[in-house]
PDB file of C-alpha atoms in Angstrom:
ATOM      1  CA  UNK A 142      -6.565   8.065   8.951  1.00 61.00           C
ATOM      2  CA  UNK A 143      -5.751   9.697  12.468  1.00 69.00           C
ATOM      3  CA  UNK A 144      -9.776   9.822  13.172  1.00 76.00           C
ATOM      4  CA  UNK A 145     -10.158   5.705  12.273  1.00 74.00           C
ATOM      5  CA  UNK A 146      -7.234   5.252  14.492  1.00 71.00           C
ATOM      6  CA  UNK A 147      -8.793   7.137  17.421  1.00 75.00           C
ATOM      7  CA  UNK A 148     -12.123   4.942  16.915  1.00 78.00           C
ATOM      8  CA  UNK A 149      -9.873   1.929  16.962  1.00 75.00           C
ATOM      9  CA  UNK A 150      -8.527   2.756  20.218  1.00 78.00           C
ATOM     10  CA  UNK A 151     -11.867   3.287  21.638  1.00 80.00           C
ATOM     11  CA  UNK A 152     -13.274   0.600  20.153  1.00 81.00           C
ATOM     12  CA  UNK A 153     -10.491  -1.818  20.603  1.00 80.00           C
ATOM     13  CA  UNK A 154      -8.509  -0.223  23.379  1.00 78.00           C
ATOM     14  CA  UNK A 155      -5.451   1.633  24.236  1.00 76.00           C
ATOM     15  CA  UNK A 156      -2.640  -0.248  22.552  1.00 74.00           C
ATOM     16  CA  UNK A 157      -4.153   0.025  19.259  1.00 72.00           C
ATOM     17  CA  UNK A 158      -3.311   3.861  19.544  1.00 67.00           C
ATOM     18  CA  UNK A 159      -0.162   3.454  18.212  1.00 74.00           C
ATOM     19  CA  UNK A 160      -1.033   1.893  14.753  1.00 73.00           C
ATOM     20  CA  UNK A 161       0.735   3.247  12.246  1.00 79.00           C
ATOM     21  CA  UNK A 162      -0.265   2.232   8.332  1.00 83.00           C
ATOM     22  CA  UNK A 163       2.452   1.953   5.586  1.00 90.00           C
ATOM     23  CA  UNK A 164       1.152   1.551   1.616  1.00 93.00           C
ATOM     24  CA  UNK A 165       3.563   0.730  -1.313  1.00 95.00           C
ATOM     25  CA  UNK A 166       2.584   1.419  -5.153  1.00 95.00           C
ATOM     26  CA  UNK A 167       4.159   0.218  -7.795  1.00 96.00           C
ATOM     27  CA  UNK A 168       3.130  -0.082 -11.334  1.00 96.00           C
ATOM     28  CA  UNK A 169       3.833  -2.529 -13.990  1.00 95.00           C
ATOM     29  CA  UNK A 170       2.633  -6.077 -15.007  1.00 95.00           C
ATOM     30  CA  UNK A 171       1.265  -8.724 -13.008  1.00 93.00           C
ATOM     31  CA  UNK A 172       0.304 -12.476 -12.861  1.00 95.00           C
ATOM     32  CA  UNK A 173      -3.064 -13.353 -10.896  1.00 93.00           C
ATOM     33  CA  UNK A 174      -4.933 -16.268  -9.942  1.00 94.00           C
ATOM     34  CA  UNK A 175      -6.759 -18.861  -7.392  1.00 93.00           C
ATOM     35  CA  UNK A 176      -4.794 -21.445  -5.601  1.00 89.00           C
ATOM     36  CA  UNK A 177      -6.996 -24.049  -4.533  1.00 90.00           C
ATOM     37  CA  UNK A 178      -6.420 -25.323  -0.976  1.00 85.00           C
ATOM     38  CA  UNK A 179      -8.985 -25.613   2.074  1.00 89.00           C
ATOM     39  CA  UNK A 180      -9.477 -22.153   1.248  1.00 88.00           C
ATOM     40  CA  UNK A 181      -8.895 -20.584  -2.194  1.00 89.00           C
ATOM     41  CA  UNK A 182      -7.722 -17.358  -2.591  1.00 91.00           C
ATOM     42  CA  UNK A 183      -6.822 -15.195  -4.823  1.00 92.00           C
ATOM     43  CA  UNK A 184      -3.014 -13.937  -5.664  1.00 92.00           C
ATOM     44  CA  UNK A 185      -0.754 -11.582  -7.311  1.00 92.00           C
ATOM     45  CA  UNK A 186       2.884 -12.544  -8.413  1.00 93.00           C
ATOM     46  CA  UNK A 187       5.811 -10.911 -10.304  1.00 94.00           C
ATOM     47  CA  UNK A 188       8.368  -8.034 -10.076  1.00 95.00           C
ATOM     48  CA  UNK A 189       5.534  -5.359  -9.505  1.00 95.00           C
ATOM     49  CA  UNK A 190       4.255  -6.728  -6.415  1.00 95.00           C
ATOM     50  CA  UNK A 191       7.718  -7.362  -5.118  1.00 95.00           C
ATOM     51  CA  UNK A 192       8.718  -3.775  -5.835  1.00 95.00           C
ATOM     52  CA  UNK A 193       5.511  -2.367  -4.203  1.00 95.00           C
ATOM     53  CA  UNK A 194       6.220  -4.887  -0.999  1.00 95.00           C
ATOM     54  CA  UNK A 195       9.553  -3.510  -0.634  1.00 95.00           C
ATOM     55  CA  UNK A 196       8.329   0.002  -1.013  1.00 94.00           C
ATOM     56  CA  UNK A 197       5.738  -0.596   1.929  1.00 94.00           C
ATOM     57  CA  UNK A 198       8.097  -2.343   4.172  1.00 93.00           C
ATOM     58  CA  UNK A 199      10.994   0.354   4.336  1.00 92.00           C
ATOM     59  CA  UNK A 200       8.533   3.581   4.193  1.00 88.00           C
ATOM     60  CA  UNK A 201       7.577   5.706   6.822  1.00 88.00           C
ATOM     61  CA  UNK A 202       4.565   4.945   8.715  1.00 86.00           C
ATOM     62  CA  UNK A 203       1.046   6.806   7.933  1.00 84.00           C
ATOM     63  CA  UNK A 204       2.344   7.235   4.639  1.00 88.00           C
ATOM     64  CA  UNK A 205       1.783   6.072   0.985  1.00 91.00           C
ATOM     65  CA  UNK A 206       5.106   5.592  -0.852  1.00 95.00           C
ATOM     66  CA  UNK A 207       4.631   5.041  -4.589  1.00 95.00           C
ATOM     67  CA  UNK A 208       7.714   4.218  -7.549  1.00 95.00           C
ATOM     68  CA  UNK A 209       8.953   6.446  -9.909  1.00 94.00           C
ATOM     69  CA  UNK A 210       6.640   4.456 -12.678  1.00 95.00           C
ATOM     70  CA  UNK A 211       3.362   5.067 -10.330  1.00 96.00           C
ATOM     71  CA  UNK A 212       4.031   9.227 -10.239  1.00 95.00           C
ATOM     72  CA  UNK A 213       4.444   9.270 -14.015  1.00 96.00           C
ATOM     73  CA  UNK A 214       1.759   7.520 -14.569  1.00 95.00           C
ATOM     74  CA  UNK A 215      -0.001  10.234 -12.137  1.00 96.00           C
ATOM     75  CA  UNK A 216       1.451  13.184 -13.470  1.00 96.00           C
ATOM     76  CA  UNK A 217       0.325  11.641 -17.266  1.00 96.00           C
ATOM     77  CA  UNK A 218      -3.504  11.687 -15.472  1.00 96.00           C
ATOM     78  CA  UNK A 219      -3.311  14.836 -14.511  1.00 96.00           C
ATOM     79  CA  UNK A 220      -2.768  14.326 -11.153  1.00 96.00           C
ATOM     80  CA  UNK A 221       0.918  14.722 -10.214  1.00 93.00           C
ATOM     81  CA  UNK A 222      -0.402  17.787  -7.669  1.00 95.00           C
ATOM     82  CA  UNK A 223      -1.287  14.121  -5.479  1.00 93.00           C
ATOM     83  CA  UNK A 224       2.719  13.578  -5.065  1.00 93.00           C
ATOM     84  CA  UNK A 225       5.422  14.583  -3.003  1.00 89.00           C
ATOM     85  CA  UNK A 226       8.821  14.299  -4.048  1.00 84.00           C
ATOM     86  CA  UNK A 227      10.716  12.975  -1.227  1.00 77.00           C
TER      87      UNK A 227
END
């Protein structure tokens, strides 16, 4: 991340130097679909993407914060060595 953020700032300039990224994960179920408008788009409702908003928006910066559910689920892959506990 550090490297894109360094071709940012030389790309973009100096104040972009700063950026920080913040990621929330949350697993669980979901409701999707288009809304029609001048543009349409595509969205996700329910709990999960609440939970994984307010993950994102009270983490630390240049860091991926994941729910309880999202590790298990990790650690049932095989991968729990890709979490932290905090």
């Amino acid at each position: 991340f550090c490297s894109t953020v360094k071709k940012l700032e030389s790309t973009l300039g100096p104040e972009t130097g700063d950026l920080r990224i913040r990621i929330g994960l949350h697993s669980g179920p979901i409701t999707a679909g288009v809304l029609r408008g001048e543009r349409s788009r595509f969205q996700l409702f329910g709990d999960t993407v609440n939970t994984a908003a307010r993950l994102e928006s009270s983490g630390e910066g240049d860091r991926i914060h994941i729910s309880k559910e999202t590790a298990d689920f990790l650690k049932d892959a095989g991968k729990g060595q890709w979490t932290v506990p905090r």
